[in-house]
mmCIF file of C-alpha atoms in Angstrom:
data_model
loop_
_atom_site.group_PDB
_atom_site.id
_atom_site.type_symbol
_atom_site.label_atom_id
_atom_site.label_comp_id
_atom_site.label_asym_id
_atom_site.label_seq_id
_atom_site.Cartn_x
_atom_site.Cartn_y
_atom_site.Cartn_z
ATOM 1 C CA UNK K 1 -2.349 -0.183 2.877
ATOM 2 C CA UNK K 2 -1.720 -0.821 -0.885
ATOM 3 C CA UNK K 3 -3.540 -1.348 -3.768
ATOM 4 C CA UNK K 4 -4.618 -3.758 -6.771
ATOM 5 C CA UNK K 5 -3.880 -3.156 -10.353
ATOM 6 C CA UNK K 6 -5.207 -6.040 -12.551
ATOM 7 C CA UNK K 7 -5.762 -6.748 -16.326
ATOM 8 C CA UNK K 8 -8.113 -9.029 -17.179
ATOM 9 C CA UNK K 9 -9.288 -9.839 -21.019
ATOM 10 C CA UNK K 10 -12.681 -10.149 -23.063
ATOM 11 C CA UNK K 11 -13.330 -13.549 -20.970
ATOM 12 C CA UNK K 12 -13.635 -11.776 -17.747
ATOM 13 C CA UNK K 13 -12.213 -13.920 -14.965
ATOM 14 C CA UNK K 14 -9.447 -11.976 -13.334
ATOM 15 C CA UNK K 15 -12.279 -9.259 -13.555
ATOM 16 C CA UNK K 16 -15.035 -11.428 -11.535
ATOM 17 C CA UNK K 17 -11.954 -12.406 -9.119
ATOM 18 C CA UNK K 18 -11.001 -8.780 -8.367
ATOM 19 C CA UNK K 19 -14.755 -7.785 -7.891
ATOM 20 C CA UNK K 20 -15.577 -10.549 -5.986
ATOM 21 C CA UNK K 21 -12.433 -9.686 -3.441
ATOM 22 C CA UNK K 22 -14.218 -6.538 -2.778
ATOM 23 C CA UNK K 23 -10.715 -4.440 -2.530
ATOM 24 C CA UNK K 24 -10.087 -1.057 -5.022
ATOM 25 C CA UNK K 25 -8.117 -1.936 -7.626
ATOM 26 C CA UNK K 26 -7.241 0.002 -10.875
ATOM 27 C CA UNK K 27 -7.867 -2.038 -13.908
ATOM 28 C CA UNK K 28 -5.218 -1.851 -16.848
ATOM 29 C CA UNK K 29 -7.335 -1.797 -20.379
ATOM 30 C CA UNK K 30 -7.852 -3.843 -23.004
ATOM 31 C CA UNK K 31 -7.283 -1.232 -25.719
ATOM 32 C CA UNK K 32 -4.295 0.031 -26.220
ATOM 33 C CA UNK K 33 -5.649 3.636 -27.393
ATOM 34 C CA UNK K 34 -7.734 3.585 -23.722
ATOM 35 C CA UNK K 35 -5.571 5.527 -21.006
ATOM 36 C CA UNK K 36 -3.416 3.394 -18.510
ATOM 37 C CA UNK K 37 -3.856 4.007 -14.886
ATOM 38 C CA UNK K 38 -0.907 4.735 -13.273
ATOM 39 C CA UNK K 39 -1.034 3.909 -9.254
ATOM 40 C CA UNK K 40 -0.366 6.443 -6.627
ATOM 41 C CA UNK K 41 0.771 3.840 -3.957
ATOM 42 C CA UNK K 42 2.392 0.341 -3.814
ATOM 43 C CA UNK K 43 0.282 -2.504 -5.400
ATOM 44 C CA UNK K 44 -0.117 -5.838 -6.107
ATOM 45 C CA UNK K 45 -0.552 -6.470 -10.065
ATOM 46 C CA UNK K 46 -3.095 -9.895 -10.527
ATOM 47 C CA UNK K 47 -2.251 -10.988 -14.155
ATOM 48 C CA UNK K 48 -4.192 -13.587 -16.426
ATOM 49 C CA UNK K 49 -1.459 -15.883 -18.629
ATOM 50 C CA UNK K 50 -1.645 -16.246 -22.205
ATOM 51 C CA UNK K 51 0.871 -18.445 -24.040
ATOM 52 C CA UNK K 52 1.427 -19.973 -26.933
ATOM 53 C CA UNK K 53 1.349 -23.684 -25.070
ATOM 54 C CA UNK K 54 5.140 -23.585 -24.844
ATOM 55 C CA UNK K 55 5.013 -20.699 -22.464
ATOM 56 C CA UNK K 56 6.076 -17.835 -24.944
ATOM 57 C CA UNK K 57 3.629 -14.819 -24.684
ATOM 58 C CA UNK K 58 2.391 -15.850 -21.434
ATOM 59 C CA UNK K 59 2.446 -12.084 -19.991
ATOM 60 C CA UNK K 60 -0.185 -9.937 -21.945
ATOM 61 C CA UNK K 61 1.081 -6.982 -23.990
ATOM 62 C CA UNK K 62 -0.718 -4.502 -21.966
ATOM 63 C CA UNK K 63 0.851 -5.755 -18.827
ATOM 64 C CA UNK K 64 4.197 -5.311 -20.590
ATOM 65 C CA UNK K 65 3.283 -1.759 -21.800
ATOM 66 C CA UNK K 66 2.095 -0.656 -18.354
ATOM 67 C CA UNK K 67 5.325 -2.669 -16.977
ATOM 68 C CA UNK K 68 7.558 -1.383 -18.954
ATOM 69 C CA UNK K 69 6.969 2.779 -17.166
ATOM 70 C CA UNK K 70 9.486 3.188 -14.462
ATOM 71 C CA UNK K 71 6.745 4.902 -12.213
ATOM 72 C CA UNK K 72 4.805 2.456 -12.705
ATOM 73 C CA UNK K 73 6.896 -0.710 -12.180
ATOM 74 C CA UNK K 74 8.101 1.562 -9.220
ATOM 75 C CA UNK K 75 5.338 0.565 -7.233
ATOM 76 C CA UNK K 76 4.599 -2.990 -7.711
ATOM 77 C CA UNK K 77 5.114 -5.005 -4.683
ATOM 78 C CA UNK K 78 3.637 -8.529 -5.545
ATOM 79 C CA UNK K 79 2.039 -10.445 -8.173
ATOM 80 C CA UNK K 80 -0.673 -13.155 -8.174
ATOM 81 C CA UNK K 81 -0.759 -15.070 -11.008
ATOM 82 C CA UNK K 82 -4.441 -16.317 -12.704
ATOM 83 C CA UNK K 83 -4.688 -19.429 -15.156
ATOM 84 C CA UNK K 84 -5.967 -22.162 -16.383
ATOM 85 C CA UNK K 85 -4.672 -26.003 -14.729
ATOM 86 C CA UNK K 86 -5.295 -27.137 -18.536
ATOM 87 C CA UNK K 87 -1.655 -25.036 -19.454
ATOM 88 C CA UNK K 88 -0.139 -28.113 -16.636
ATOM 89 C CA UNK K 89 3.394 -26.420 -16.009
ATOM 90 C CA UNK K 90 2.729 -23.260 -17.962
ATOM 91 C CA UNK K 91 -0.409 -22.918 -15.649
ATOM 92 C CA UNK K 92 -0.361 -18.879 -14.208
ATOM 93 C CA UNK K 93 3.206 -18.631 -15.590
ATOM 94 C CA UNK K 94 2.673 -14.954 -16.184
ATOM 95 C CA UNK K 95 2.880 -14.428 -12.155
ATOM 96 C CA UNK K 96 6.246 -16.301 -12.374
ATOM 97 C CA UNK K 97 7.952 -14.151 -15.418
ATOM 98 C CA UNK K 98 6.522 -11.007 -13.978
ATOM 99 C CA UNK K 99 7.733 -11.869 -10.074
ATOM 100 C CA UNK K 100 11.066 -12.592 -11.365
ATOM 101 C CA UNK K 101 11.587 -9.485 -13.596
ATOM 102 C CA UNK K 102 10.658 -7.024 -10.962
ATOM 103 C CA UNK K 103 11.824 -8.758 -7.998
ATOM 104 C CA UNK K 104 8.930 -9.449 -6.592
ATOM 105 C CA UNK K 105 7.469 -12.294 -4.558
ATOM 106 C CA UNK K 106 4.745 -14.402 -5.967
ATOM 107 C CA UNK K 107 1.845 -14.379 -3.740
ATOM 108 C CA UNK K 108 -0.616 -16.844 -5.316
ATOM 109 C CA UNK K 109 -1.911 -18.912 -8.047
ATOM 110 C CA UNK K 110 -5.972 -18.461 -8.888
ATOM 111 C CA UNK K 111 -7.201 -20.454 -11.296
ATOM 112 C CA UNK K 112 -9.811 -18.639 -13.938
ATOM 113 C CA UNK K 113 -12.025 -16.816 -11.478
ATOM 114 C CA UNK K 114 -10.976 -18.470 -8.336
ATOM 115 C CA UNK K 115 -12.799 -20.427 -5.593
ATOM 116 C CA UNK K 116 -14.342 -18.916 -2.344
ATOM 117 C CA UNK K 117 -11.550 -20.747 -0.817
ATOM 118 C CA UNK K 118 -9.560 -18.347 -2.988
ATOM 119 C CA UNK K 119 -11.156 -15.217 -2.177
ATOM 120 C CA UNK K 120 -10.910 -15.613 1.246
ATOM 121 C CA UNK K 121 -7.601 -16.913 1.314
ATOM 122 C CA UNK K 122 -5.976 -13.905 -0.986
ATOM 123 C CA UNK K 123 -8.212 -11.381 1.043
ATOM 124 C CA UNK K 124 -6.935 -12.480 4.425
ATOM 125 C CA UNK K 125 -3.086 -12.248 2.762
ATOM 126 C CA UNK K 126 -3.324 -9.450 1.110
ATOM 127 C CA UNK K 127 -4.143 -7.758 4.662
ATOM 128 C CA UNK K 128 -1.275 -9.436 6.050
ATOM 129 C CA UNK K 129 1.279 -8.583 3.504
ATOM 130 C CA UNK K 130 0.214 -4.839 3.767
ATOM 131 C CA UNK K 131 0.308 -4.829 7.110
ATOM 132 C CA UNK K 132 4.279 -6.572 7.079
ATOM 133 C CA UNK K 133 4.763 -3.789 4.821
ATOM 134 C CA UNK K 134 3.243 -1.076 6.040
#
């Protein structure tokens, strides 16, 4: 079975998500200076999007930073993608950028904190991907 790693900001909705899924996950900080987990088996990185309304910026620095380490990126083996609807066809973009620059399927969309519909939905997937890819 594999893992979550997730990055959520001051807001705290990809953070309520991934505690309400009930699954470990490793959480990348908000601080730069703060030390970056890095994962010890595949994962599945959940990623908030940011943007500038045009879609530039819409994957947060940190996610880029932690990304951006071979090891790390190594292990990645889906993304869902968090947002707001309000961003229309920039909505959970980050999910998109970050599935197609490590070749990597995207698994869902959540918007902010996500449904129950949501939780249940990802939690029932993410047993079935793991298990396809066990």
């Amino acid at each position: 079975m594999g893992g979550l790693v997730y990055y959520s900001s001051a807001s705290g909705n990809t953070a309520r998500f991934v505690t309400r899924l009930g699954l470990p996950a490793l959480r990348i900080p908000i601080r730069p200076a703060d030390p970056t987990p890095l994962p010890d088996r595949p994962y599945v990185l959940i990623c908030p999007t940011y943007g500038d309304g045009e879609g530039r910026g819409a994957v947060a620095k940190q996610v880029i930073h932690f990304l951006n380490d071979p090891a790390r990126r190594a292990l990645i083996r889906g993304v869902i993608g968090t947002g707001n609807r309000n961003f229309g066809r920039h909505y959970a973009s980050a999910g998109d950028v970050i599935a197609e620059k490590c070749q990597v399927p995207l698994l869902y969309r959540i918007e902010l904190a996500g449904t129950e519909t949501d939780i249940a939905r990802v939690r029932d997937g993410l047993d079935t991907f793991w298990r396809a890819h066990a």
